[in-house]
mmCIF file of C-alpha atoms and ligand atoms in Angstrom:
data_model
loop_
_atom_site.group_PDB
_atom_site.id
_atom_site.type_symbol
_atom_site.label_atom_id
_atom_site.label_comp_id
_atom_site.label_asym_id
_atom_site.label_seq_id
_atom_site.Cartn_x
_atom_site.Cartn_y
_atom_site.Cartn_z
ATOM 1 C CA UNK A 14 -17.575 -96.074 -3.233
ATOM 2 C CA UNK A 15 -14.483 -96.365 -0.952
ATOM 3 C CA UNK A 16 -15.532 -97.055 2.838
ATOM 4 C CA UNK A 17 -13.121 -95.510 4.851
ATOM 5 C CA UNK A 18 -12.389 -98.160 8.224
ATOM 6 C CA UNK A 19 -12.955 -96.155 11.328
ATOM 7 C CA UNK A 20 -9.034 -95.605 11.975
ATOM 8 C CA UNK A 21 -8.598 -93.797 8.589
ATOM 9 C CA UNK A 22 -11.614 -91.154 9.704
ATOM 10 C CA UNK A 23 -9.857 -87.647 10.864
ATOM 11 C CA UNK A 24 -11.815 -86.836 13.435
ATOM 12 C CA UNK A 25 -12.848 -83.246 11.529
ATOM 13 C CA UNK A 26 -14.536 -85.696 9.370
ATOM 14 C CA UNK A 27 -16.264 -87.093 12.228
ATOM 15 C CA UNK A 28 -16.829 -83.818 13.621
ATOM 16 C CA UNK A 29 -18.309 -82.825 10.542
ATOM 17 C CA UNK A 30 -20.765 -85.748 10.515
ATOM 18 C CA UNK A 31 -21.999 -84.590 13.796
ATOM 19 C CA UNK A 32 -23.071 -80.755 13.145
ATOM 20 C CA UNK A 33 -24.613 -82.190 9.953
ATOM 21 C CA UNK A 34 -28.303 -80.106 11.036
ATOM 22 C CA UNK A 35 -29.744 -80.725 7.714
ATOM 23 C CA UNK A 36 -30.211 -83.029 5.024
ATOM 24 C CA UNK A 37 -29.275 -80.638 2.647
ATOM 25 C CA UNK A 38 -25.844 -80.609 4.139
ATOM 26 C CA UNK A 39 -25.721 -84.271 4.244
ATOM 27 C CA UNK A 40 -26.166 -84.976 0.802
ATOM 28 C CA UNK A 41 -23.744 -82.182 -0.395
ATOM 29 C CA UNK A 42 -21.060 -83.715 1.885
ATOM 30 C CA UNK A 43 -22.075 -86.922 0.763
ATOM 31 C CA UNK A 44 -21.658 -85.646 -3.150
ATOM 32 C CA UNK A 45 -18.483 -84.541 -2.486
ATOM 33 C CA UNK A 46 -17.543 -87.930 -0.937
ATOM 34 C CA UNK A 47 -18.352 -90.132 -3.574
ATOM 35 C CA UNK A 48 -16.766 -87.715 -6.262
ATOM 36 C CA UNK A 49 -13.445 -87.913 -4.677
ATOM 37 C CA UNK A 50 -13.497 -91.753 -3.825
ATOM 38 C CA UNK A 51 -14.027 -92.090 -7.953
ATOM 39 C CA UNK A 52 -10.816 -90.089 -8.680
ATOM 40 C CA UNK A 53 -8.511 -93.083 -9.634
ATOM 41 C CA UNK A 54 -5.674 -91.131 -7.701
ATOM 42 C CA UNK A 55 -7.445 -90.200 -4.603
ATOM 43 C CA UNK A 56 -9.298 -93.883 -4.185
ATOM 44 C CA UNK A 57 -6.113 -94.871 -3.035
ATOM 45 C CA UNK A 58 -4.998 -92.240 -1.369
ATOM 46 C CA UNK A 59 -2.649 -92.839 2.055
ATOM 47 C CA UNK A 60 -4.289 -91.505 5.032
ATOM 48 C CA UNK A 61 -2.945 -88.011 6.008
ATOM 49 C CA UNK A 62 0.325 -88.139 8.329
ATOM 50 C CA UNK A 63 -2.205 -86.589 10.999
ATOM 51 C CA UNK A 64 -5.283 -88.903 10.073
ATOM 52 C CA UNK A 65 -5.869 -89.724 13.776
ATOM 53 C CA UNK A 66 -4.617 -86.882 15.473
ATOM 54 C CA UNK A 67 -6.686 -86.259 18.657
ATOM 55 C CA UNK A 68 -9.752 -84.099 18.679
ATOM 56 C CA UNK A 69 -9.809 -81.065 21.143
ATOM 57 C CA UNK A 70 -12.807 -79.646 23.643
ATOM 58 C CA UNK A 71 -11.121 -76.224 22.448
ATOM 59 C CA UNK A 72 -12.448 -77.327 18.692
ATOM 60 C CA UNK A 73 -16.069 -75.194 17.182
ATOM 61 C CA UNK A 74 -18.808 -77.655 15.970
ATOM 62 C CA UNK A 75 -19.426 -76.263 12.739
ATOM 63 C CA UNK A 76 -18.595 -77.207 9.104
ATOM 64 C CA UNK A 77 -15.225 -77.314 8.047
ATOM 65 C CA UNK A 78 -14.432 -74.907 4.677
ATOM 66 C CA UNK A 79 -13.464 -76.723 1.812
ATOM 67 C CA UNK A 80 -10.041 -77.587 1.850
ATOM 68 C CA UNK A 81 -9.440 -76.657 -1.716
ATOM 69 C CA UNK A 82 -10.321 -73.061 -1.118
ATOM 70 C CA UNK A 83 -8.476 -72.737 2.247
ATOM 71 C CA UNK A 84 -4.935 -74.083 0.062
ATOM 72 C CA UNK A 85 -5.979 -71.911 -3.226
ATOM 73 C CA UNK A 86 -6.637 -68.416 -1.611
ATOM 74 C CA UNK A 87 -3.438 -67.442 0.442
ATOM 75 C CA UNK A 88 -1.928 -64.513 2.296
ATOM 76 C CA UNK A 89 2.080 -65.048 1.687
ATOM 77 C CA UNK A 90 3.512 -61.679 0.638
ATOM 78 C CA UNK A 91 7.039 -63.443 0.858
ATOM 79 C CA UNK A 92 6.022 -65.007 -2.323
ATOM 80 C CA UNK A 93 3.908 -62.831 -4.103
ATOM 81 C CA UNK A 94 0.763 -60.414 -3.132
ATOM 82 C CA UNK A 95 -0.920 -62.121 -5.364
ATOM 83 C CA UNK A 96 -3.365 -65.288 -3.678
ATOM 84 C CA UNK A 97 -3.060 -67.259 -6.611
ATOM 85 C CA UNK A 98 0.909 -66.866 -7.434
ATOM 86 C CA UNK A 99 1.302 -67.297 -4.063
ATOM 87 C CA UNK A 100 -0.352 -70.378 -4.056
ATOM 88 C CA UNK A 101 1.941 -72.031 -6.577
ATOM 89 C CA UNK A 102 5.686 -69.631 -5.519
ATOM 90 C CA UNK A 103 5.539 -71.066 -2.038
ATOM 91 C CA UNK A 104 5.947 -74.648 -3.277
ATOM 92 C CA UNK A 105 9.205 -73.937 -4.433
ATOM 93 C CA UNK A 106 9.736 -73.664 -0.263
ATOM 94 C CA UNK A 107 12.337 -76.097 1.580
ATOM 95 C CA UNK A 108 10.637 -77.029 4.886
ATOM 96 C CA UNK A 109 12.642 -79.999 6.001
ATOM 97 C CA UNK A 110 14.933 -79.920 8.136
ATOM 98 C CA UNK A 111 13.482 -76.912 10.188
ATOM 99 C CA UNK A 112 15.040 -75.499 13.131
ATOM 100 C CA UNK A 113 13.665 -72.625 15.441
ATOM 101 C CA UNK A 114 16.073 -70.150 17.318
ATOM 102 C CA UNK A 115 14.869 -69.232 20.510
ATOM 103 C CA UNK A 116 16.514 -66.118 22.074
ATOM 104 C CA UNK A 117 15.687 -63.223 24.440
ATOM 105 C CA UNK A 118 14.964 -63.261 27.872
ATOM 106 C CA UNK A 119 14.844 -67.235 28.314
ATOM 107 C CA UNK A 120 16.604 -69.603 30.789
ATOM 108 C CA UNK A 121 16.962 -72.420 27.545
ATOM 109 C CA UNK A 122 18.023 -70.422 24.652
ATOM 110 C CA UNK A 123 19.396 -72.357 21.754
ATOM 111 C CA UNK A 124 18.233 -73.799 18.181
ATOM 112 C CA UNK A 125 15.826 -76.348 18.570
ATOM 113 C CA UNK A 126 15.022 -78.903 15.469
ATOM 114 C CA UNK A 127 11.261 -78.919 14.421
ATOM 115 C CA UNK A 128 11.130 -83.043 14.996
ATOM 116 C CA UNK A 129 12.588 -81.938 18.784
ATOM 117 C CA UNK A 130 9.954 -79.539 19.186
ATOM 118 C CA UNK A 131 6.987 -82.104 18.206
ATOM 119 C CA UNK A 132 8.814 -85.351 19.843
ATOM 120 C CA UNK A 133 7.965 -82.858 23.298
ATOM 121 C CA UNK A 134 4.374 -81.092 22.331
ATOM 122 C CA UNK A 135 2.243 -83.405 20.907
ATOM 123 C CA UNK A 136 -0.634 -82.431 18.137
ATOM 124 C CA UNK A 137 -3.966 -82.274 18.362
ATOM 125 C CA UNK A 138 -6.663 -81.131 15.397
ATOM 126 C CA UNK A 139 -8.193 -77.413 16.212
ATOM 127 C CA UNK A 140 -11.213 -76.897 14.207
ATOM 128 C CA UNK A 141 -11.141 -72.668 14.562
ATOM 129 C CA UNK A 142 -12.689 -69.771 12.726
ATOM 130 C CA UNK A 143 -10.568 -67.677 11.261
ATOM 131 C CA UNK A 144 -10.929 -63.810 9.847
ATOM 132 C CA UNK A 145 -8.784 -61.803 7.457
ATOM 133 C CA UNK A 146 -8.133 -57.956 8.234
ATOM 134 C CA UNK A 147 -9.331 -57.852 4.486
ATOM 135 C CA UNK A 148 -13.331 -59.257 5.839
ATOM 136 C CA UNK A 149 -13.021 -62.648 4.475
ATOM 137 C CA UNK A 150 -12.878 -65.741 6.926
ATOM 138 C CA UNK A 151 -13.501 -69.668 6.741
ATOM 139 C CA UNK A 152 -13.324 -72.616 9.426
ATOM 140 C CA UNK A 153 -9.649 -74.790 9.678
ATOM 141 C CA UNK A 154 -9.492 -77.743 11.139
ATOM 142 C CA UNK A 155 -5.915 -76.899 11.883
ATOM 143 C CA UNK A 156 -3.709 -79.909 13.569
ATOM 144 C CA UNK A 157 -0.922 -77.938 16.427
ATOM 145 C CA UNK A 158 0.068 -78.369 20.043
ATOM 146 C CA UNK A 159 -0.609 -75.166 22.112
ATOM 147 C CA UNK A 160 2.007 -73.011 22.206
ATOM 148 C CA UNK A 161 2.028 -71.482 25.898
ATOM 149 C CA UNK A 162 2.841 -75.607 26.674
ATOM 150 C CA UNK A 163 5.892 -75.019 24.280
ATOM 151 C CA UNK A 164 6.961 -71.436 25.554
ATOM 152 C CA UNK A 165 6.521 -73.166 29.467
ATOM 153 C CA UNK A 166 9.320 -75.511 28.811
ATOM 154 C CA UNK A 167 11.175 -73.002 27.395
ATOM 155 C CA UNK A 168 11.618 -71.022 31.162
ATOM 156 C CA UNK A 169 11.103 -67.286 30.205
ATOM 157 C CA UNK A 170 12.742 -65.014 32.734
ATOM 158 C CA UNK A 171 10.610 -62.901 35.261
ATOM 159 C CA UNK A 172 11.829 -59.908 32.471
ATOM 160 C CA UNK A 173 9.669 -61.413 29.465
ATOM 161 C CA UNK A 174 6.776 -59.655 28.686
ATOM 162 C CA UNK A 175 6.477 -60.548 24.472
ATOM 163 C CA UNK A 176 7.139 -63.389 22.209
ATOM 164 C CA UNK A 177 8.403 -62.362 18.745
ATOM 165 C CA UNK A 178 8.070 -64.176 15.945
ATOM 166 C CA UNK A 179 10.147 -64.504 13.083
ATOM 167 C CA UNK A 180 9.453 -65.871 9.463
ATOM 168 C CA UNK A 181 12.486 -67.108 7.247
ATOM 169 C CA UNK A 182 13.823 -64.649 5.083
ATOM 170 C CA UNK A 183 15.233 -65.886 1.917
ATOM 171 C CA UNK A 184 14.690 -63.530 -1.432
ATOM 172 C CA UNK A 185 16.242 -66.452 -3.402
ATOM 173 C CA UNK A 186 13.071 -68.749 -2.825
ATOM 174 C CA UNK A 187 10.683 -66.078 -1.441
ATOM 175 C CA UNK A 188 10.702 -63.965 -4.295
ATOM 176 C CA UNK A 189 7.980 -61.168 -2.688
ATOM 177 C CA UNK A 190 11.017 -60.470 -0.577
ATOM 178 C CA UNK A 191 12.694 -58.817 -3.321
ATOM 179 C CA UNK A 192 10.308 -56.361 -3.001
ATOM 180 C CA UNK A 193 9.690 -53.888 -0.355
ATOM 181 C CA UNK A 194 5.769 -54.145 -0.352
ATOM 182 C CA UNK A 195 6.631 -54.854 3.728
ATOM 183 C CA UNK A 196 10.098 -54.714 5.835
ATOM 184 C CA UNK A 197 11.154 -58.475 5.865
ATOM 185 C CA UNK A 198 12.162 -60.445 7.605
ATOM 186 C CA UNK A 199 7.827 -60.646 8.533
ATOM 187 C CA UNK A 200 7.553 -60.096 12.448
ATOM 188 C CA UNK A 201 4.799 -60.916 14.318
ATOM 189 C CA UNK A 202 4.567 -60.827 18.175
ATOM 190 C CA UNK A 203 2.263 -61.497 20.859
ATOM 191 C CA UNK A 204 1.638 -60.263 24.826
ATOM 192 C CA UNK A 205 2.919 -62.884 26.903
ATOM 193 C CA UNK A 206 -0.847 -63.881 28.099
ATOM 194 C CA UNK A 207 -1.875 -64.059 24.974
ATOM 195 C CA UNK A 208 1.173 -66.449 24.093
ATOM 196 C CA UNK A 209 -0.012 -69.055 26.947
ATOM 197 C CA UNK A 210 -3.631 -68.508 26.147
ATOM 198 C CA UNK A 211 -5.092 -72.199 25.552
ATOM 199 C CA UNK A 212 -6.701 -71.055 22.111
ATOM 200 C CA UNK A 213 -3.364 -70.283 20.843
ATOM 201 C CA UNK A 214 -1.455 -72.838 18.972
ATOM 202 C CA UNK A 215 1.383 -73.585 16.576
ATOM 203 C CA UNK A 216 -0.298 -75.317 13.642
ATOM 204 C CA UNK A 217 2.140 -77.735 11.816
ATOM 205 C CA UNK A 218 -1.131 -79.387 9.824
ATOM 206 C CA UNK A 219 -4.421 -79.084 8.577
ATOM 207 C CA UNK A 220 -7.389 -81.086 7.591
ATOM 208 C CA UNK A 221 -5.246 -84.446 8.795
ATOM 209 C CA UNK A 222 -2.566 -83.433 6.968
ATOM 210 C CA UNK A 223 1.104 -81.735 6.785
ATOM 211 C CA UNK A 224 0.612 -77.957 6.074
ATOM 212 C CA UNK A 225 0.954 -77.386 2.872
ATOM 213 C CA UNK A 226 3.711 -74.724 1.612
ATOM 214 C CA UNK A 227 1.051 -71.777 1.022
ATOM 215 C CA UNK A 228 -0.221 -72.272 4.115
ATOM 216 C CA UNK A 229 2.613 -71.898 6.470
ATOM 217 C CA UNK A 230 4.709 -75.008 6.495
ATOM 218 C CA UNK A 231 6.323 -76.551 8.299
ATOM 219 C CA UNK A 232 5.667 -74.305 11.192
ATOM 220 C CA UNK A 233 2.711 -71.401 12.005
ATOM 221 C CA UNK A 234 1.271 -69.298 14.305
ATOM 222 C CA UNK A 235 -2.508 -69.293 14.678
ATOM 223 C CA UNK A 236 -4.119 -66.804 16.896
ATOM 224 C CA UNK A 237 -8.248 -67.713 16.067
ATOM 225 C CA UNK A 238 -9.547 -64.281 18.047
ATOM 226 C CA UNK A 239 -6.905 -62.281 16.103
ATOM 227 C CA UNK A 240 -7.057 -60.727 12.150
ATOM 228 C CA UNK A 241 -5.442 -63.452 9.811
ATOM 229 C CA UNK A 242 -1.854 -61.299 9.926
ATOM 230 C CA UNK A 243 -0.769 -62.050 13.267
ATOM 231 C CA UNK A 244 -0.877 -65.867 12.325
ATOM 232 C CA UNK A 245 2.884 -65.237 10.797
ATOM 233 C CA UNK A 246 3.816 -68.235 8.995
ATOM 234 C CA UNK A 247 6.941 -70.075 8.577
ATOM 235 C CA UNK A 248 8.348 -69.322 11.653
ATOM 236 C CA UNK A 249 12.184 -69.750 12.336
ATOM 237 C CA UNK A 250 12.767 -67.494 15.672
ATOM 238 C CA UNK A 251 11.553 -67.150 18.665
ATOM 239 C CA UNK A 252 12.326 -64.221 21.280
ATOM 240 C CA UNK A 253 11.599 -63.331 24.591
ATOM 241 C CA UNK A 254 11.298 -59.799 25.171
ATOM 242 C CA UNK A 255 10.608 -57.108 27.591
ATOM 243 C CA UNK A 256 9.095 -54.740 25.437
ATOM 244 C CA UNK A 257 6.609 -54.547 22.678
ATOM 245 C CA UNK A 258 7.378 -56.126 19.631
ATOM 246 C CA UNK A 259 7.606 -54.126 16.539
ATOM 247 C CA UNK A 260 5.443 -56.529 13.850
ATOM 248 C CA UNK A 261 5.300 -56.244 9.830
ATOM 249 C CA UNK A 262 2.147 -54.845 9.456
ATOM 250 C CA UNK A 263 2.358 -52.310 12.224
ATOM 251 C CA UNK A 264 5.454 -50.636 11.044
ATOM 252 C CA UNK A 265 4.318 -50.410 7.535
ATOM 253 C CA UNK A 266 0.916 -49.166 8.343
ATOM 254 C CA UNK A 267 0.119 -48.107 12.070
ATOM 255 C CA UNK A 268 -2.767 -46.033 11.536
ATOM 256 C CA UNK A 269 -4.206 -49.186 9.742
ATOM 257 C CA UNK A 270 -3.155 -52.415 11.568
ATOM 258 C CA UNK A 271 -2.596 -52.273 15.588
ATOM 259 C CA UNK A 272 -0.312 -54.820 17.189
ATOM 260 C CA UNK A 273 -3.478 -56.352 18.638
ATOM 261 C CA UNK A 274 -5.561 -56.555 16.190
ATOM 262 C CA UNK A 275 -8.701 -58.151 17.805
ATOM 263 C CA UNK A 276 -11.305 -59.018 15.684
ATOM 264 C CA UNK A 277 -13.586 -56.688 16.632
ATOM 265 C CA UNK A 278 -16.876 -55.478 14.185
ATOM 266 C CA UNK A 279 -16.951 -51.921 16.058
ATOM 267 C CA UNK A 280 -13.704 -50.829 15.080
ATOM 268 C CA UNK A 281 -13.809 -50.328 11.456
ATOM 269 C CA UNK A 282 -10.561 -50.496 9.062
ATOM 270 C CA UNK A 283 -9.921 -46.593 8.320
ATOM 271 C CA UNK A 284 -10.535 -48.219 4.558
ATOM 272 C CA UNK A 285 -13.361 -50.428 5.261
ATOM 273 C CA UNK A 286 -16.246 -51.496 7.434
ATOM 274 C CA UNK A 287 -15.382 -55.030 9.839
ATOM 275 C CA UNK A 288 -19.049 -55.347 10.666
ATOM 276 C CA UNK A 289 -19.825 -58.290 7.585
ATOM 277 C CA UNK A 290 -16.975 -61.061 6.112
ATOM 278 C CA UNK A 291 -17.448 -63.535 3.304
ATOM 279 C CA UNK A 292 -17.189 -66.820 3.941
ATOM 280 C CA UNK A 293 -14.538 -68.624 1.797
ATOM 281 C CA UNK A 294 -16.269 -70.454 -1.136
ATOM 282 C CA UNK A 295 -19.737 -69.297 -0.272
ATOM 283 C CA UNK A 296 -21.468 -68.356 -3.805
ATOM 284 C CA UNK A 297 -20.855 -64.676 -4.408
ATOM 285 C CA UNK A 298 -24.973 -63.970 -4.142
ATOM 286 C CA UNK A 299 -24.664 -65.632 -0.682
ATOM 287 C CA UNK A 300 -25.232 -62.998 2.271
ATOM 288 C CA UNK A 301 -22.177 -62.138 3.961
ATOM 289 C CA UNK A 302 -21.781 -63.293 7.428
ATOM 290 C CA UNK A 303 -21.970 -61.050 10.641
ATOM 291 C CA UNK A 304 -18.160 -60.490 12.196
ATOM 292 C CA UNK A 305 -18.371 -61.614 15.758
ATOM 293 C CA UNK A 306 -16.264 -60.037 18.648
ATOM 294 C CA UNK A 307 -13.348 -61.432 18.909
ATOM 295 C CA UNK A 308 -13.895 -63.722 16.220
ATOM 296 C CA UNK A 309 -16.544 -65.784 18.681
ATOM 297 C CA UNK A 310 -13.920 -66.649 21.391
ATOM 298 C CA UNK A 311 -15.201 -63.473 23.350
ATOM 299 C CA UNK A 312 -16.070 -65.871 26.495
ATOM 300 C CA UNK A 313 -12.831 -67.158 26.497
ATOM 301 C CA UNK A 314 -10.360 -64.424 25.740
ATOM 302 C CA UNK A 315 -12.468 -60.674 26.254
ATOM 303 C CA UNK A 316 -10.667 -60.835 30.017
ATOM 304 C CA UNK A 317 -7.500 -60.391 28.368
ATOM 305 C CA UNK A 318 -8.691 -57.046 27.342
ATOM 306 C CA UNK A 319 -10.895 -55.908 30.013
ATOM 307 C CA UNK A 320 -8.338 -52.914 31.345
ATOM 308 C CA UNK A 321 -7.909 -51.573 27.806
ATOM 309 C CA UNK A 322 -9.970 -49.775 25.610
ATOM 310 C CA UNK A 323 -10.099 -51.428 22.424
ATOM 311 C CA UNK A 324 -11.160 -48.620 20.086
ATOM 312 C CA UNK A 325 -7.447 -47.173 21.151
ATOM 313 C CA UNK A 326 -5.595 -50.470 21.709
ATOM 314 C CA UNK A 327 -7.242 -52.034 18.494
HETATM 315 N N1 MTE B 18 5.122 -64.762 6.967
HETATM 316 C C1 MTE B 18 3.864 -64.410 6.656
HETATM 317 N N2 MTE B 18 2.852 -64.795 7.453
HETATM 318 C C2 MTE B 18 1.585 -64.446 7.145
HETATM 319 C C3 MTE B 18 1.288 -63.660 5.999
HETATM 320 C C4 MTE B 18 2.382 -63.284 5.163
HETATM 321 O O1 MTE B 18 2.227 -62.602 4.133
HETATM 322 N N3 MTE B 18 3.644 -63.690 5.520
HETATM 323 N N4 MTE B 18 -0.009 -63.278 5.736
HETATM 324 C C5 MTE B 18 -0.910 -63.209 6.894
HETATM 325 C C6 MTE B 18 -2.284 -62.955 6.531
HETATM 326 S S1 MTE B 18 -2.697 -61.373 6.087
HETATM 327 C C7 MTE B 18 -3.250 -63.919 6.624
HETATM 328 S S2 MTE B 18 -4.883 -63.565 6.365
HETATM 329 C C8 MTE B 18 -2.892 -65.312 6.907
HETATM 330 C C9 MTE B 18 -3.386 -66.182 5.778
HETATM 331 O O2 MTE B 18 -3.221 -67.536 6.062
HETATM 332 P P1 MTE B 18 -3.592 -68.587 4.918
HETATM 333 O O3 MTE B 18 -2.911 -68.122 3.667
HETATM 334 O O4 MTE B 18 -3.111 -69.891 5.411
HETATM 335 O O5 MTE B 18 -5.082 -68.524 4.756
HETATM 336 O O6 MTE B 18 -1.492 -65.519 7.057
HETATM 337 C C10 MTE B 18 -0.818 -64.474 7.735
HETATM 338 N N5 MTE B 18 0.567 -64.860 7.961
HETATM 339 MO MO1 MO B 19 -5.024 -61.277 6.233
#
């Protein structure tokens, strides 16, 4: 069996070793260890470009999902609305070079290269929960740099009350945009507060790796106390605005998906209860788990909220 030295452990892995509770858990992990190290490719495997990237006091000690069924089950209508043609479109994806134009009501507008952008906001890992709209959810060790650090450098003006996001739009590669399932380009968009809220973080990894395509590369939002679909991936602009943002799934669907979107177990989906979500890669006779407020990170974001009532704002 391959013993990994201590500078090739991602510290998910060693986060993982500490929120082992039971032996049960142990030996599973332990299983799946020894299976990859016998995989002739994998044995001698380079550590991830973010092997050692710096654990985070904002990071939940509990088990990571497995990484197979976090890069196997994706949300990417650009490519197809399909999870598993999605999957395998999105590889077809340039994501180097990158650049990000940021406009709007900013005292540093311009177009920014991604390697710019990291060289001044250095990654850490985020180990986050994270639930779909559709009542699924699983636990990402995600590896970003906060993005409210980012958006400070940046200078908004006194007028900027919204970031908008933007994801690339290019119906040659992203062939879901040939379709008019949503209105593309995909536009996401958060309050300002929200946008310099510590939890929230551009991801440009995961599990001590680059992102892989499906999963947002090179550049994605993550939002952990938000539904999945204001994580917009791919991101390419960047605006400052003074009014609300009109996102993707709002427009196509208002009644359905607010432009906060909360995770929040009392408000049901006009379609479908939010109370219960199954956990990624749990066995199908497992018990689904209970939806928390706010996905968990009540304590740290519910003040956002506490002038709005969030079975109207929802
Ligand atoms: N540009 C873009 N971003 C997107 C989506 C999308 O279709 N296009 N899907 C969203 C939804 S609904 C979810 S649940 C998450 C899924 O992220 P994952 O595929 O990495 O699990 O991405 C979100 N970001
Ligand atoms: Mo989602």
């Amino acid at each position: 069996m391959l013993i990994k030295s201590q500078t090739e452990i991602a510290s998910h892995e060693i986060t993982d070793r500490k929120v082992f509770e039971s032996r049960r858990q142990f030996i599973k992990a332990a299983t799946a260890l020894s299976a990859s190290a016998l995989l002739p490719n994998q044995a001698q495997a380079e550590p991830g470009k973010y092997a050692n990237a710096a654990a985070s006091p904002y990071s939940i000690a509990v088990g990571t999902t497995d990484r197979e069924d976090v890069i196997s089950y994706t949300n990417y209508y650009e490519f197809s609305t399909n999870k598993q043609d999605s999957t395998l479109l999105a590889k077809g994806l340039t994501t180097s070079p990158w650049s990000v134009e940021v406009l709007g009501e900013t005292e540093k507008p311009g177009v920014y290269h991604l390697e710019d952008i990291l060289k001044d906001n250095p990654v850490e890992e985020r180990i986050y929960r994270f639930r779909c709209v559709e009542a699924w959810s699983m636990v990402v060790p995600w590896i970003g740099f906060p993005l409210g650090e980012m958006l400070k450098k940046l200078k908004p003006t006194s007028k900027a009350k919204f970031v908008q996001f933007t994801t690339l739009y290019n119906p040659d590669i992203m062939v879901g945009q040939r379709s008019h399932v949503l209105e593309w380009p995909y536009v996401e968009g958060l309050r300002m507060d929200e946008a310099m809220h510590p939890l929230t973080i551009l991801a440009t990894g995961m599990y001590g790796d680059t992102l892989p395509n499906q999963n947002g590369a090179p550049l994605r939002l993550i939002v952990p106390w938000k539904y999945g679909f204001k994580s917009i991936k791919a991101i390419v602009k960047i605006e400052f605005t003074e009014t609300m943002p009109a996102t993707a799934w709002n427009k196509s669907a208002p009644g359905e998906y607010g432009f906060y979107a909360n995770v929040n177990p009392e408000v049901p989906h006009p379609r479908w209860s939010q109370g219960r979500e199954r956990v990624l890669g749990s066995s199908i006779f497992a018990p689904k788990r209970a939806t928390e407020k706010f996905n968990s990170y009540g304590e740290q974001v519910a003040g956002l909220y506490s002038a709005m009532d969030l079975t109207k704002f929802f």
